Coordinates of C-alpha atoms in Angstrom, one line a residue:
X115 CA -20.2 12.8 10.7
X116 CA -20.9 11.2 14.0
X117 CA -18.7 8.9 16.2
X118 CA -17.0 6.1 14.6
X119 CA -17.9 2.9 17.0
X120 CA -18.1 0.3 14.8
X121 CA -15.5 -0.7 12.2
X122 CA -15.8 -3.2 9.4
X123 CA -12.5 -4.6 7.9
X124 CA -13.0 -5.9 4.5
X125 CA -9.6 -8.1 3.5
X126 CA -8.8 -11.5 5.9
X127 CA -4.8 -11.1 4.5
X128 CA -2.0 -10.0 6.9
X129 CA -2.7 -6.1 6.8
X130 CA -6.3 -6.4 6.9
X131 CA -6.1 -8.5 10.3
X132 CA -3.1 -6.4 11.4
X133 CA -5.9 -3.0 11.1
X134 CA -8.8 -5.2 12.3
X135 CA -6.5 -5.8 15.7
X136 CA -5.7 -1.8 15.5
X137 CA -9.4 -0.8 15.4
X138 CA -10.5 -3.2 18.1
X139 CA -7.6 -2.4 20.3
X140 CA -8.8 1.0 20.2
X141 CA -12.1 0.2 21.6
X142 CA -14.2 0.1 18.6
X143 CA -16.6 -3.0 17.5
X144 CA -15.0 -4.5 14.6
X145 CA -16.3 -7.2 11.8
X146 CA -13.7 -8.6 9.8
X147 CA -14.5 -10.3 5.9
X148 CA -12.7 -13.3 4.9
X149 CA -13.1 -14.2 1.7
X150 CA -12.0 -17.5 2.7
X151 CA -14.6 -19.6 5.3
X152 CA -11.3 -21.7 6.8
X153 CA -9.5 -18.3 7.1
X154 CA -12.7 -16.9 9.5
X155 CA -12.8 -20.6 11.1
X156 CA -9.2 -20.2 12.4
X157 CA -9.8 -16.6 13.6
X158 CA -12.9 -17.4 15.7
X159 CA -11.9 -20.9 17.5
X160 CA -8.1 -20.2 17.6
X161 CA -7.6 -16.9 17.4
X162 CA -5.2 -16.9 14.6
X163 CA -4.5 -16.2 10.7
X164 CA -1.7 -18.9 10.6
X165 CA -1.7 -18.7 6.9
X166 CA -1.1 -15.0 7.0
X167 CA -0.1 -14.3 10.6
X168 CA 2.0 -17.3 11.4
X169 CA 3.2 -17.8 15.0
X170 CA 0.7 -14.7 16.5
X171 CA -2.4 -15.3 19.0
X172 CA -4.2 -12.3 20.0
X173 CA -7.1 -12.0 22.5
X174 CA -9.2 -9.3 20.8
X175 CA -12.8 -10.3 19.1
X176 CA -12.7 -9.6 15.5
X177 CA -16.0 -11.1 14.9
X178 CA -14.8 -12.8 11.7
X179 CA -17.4 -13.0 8.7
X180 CA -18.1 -14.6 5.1
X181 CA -20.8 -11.9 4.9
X182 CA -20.3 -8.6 3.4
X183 CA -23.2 -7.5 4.2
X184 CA -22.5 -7.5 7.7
X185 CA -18.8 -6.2 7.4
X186 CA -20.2 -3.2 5.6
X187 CA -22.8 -2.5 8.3
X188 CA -20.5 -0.2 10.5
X189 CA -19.7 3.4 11.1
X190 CA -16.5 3.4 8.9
X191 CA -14.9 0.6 6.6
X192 CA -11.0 -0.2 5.9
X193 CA -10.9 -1.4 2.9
X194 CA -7.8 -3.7 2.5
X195 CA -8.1 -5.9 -0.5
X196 CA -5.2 -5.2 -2.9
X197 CA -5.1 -2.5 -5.4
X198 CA -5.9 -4.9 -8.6
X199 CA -9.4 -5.9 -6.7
X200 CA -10.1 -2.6 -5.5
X201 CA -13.0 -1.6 -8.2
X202 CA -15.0 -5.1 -8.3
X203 CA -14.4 -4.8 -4.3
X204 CA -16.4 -1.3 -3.7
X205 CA -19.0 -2.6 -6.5
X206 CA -19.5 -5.0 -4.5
X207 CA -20.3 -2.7 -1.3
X208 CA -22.1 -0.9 -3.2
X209 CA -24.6 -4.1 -4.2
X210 CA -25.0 -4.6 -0.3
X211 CA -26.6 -0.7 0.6
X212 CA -25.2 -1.0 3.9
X213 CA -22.5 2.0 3.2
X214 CA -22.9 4.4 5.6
X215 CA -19.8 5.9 6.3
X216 CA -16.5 6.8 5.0
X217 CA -14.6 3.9 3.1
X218 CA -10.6 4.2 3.7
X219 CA -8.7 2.8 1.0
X220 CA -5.5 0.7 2.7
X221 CA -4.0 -0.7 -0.6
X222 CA -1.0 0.9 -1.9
X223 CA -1.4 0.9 -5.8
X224 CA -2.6 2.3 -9.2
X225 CA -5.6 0.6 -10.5
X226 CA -3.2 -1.0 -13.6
X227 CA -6.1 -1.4 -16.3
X228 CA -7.0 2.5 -16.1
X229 CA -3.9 3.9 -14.7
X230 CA -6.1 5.4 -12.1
X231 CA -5.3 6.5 -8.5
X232 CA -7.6 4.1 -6.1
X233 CA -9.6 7.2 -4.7
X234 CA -10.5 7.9 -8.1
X235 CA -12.0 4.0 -9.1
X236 CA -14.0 4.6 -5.4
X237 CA -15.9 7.8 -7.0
X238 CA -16.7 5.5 -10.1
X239 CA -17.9 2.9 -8.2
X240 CA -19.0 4.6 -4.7
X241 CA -20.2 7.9 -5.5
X242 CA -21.2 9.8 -2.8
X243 CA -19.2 8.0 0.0
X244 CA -16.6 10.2 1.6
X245 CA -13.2 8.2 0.6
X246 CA -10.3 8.1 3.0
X247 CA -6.4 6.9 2.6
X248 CA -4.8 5.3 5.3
X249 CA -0.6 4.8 4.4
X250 CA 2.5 4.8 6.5
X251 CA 5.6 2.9 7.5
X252 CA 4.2 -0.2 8.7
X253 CA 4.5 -4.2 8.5
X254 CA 1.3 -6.3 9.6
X255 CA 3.4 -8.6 11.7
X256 CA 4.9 -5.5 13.7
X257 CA 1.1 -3.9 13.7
X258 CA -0.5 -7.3 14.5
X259 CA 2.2 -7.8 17.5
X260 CA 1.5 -4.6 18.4
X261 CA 4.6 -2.6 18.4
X262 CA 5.0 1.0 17.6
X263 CA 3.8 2.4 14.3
X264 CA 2.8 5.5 13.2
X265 CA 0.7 5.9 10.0
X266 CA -0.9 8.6 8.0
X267 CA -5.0 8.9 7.9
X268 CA -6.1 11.4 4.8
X269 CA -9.4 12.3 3.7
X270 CA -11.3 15.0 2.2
X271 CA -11.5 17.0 5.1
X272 CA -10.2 17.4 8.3
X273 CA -13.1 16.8 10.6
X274 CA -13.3 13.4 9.0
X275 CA -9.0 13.0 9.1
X276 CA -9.2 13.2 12.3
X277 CA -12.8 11.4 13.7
X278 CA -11.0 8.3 11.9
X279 CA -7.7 8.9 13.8
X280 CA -9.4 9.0 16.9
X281 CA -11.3 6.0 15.8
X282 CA -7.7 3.8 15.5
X283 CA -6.1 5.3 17.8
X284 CA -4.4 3.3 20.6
X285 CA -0.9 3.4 22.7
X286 CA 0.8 1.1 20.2
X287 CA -0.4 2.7 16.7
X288 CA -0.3 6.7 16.0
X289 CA -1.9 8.0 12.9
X290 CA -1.6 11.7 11.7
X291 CA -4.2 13.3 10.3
X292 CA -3.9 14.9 6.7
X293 CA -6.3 16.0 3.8
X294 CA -4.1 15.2 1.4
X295 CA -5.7 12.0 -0.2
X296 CA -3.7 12.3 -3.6
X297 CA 0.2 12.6 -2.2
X298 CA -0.8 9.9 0.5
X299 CA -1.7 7.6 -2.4
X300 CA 1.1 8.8 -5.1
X301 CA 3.6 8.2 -2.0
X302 CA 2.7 4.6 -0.9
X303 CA 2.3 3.2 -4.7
X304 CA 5.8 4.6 -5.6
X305 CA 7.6 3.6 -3.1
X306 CA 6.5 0.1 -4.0
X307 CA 8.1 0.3 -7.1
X308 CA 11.3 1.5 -5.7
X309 CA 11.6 -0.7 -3.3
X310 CA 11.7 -3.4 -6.3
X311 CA 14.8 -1.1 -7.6
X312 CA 16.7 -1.4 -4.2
X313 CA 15.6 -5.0 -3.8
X314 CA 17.2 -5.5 -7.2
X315 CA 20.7 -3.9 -6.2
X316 CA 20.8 -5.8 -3.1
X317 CA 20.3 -9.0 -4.5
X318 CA 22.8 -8.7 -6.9
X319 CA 24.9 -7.7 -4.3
X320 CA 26.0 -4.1 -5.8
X321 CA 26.5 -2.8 -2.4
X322 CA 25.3 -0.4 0.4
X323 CA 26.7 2.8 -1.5
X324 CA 24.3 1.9 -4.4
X325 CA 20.8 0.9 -2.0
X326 CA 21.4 4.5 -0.9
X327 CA 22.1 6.3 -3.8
X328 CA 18.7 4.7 -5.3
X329 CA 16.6 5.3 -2.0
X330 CA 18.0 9.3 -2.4
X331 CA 16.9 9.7 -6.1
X332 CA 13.8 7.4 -6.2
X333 CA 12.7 9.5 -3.6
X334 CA 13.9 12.5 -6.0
X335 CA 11.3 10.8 -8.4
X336 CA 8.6 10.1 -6.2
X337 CA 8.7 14.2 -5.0
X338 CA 8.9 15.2 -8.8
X339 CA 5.5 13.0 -9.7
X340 CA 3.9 14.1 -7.0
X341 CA 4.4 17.8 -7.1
X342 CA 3.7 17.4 -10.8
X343 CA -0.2 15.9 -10.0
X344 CA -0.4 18.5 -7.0
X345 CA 0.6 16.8 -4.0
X346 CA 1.6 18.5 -0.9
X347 CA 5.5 18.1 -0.1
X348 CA 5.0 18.3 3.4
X349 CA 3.0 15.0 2.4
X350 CA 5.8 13.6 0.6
X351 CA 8.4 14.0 3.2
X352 CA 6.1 12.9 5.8
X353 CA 5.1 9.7 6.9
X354 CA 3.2 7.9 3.8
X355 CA 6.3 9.1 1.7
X356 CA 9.7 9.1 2.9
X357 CA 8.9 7.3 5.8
X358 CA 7.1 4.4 4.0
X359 CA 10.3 4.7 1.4
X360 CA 12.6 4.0 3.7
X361 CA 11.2 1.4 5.7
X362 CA 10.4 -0.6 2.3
X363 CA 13.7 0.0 0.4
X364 CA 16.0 -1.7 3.0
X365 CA 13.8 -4.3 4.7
X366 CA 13.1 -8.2 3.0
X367 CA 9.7 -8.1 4.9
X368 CA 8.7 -6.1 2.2
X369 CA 7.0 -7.9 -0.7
X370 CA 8.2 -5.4 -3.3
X371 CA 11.7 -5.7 -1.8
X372 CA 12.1 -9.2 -1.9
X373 CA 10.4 -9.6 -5.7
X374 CA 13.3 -7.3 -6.6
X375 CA 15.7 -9.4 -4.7
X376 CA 14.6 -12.3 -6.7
X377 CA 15.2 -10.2 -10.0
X378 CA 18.7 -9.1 -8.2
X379 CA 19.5 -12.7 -8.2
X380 CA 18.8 -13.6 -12.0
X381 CA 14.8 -14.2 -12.0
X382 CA 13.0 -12.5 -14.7
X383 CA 9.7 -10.7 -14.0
X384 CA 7.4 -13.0 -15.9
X385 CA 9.1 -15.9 -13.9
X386 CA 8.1 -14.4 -10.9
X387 CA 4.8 -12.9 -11.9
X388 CA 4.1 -16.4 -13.1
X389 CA 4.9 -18.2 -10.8
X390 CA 2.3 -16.3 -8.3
X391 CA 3.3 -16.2 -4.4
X392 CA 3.3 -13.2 -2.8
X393 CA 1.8 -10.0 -4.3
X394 CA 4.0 -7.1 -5.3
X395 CA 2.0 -4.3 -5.7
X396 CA 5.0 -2.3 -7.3
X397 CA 4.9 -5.2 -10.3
X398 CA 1.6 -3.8 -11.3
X399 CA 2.3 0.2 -10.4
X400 CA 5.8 0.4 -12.4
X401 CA 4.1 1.0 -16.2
X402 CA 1.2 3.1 -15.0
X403 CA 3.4 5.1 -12.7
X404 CA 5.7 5.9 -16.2
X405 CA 2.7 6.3 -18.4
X406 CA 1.9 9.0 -15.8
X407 CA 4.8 10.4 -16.0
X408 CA 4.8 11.0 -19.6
X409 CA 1.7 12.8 -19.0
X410 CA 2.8 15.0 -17.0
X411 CA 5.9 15.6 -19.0
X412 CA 8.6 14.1 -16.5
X413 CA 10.9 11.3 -16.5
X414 CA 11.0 8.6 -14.0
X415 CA 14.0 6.7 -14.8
X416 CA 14.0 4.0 -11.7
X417 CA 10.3 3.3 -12.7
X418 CA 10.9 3.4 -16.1
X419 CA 13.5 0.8 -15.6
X420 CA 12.0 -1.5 -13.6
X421 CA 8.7 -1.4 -15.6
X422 CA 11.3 -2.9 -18.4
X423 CA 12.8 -5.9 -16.0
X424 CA 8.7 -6.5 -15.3
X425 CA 7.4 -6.2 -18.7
X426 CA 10.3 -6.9 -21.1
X427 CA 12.4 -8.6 -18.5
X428 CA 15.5 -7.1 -18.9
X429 CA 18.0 -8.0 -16.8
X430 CA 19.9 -6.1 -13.7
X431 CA 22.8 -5.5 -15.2
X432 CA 21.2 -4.2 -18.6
X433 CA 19.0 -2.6 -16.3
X434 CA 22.2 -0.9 -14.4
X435 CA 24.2 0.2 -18.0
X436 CA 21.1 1.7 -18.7
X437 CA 20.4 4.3 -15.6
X438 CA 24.6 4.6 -15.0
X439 CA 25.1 5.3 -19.2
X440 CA 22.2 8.7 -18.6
X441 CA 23.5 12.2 -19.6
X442 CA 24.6 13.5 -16.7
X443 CA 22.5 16.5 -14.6
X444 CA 22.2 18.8 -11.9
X445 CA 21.4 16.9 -8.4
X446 CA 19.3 20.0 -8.0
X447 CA 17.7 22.8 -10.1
X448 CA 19.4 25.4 -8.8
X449 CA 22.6 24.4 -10.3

């Protein structure tokens, strides 16, 4: 593939301006899709997303657009709608002809109807276009303000790992090239689900012994489903892993962290899945991660039990009797 130069952004929400921002401040031409026509109206005459970006004004030209069409007209597109739109999205790309290039997937999710990793529902639905992953440690308000991050960029192969790197590069965000498209996605949508595990101990106020001991062995369950579908490790203790893990686990500017505060707290899922608000990815992940699981012929305990205060709302402390009552184990298999 040649040069990346142009960029289109498809997603007007917090991350997808926070990557739009990235790719223009590393010198590419970027268009930017907005769903919404006030959403594109506030980004060309004010320079903001105050419904998704409150408080930040940025000087870059994002070149904001109703028009898929012309979003899709570029060298490489981000693709950052969330995980449950993901499909009907690159259908919809596919309807305009205008793919060129590679399509990076930025959501961090399993498709729930299918149970499907994201890069799998782009085959389906884009076959032919070289997919990419882009996943890492990072909040859109820090991105958008530009302060350090450093994020994971996979795809099939290296050549096109690292043209997109070079493509978002810039003195404020880092990525790091990797071909491994599967652990990049299997460590971003798990830890979305575990963050709702730690979000649920801290809001009910369990303590900082207990937010650590369920970071350690969700991560232990993260590592054993991805090794089980073939994922690198050095992927998994890497940046779209442990590093994403940690930063969503113990921070309430997480989304998944804070719905699980709200379960912490005495909220049960279907309250909060009805009652809309901000999305939590992990909500939709937990039952396809276990599912997985089973078919692989591991257990997923954390997942398992927060699929249950989702789908069968069980509460936290049921939910606690339940993972401290397990047989106990070896820590490691060597023991």
């Amino acid at each position: 593939m040649g040069a990346i130069n142009s960029i289109g952004v498809i997603g007007g929400g917090a991350w997808g301006t926070a990557l739009a921002l990235t790719a223009a401040r590393a010198g590419r031409e970027v268009r930017l899709w907005a769903r919404d026509p006030g959403t594109v109206s506030e980004i060309r005459s004010r320079r903001q997303n105050p419904r998704y970006l409150p408080g930040i004004t940025f000087d870059e030209d994002l070149n904001p657009t109703t028009s898929l069409e012309a979003a899709a007209d570029a060298d490489a597109i981000l693709l950052v709608t969330p995980a449950q739109t993901t499909r009907a999205m690159l259908a919809a790309l596919q309807k305009t002809g205008k793919v060129r290039g590679p399509v990076v997937l930025c959501a961090k999710g399993l498709e729930q109807t299918s149970g499907k990793l994201l890069s799998k529902v782009m085959g389906e639905e884009l076959p032919g276009v070289e997919p990419g992953v882009l996943s890492g440690p990072s909040f859109a308000d820090d991105v958008a303000k530009g302060l350090p991050t450093a994020v994971t960029v996979a795809a099939n192969t290296a050549k096109t790992a690292l043209s997109l790197c070079e493509a978002l590069q810039s003195p404020c965000f880092r990525p790091y090239a990797s071909i491994d498209i599967l652990g990049t996605q299997i460590g971003g949508a798990l830890k979305n689900v575990l963050a709702i595990a730690c979000g649920a101990v801290v809001g009910r106020k369990l303590g900082a012994s207990a937010q650590a001991a369920l970071t350690a062995r969700g991560f232990a369950e993260l590592t054993r489903l991805g090794t089980a579908m073939g994922a690198q490790s050095e992927t998994l203790t890497g940046l779209s892993g442990l590093g994403d893990l940690f930063l969503t686990c113990s921070s309430s500017q997480s989304r998944n962290f804070s719905f699980g505060l709200r379960l912490g707290e005495g909220f049960m899922g279907s309250e909060l899945i009805a009652a809309g608000g901000k999305l939590a990815e992990g909500a939709y992940s937990a039952r396809v991660a276990v599912k997985l699981a089973e078919k692989h012929g591991i257990e997923l305990p954390i997942c398992e039990t927060v699929a249950r205060m989702i789908d069968e709302d069980q509460t936290i402390d049921d939910a606690l009797n339940t993972l401290m009552a397990r047989p106990l184990k070896a820590e490691t298999e060597s023991v």
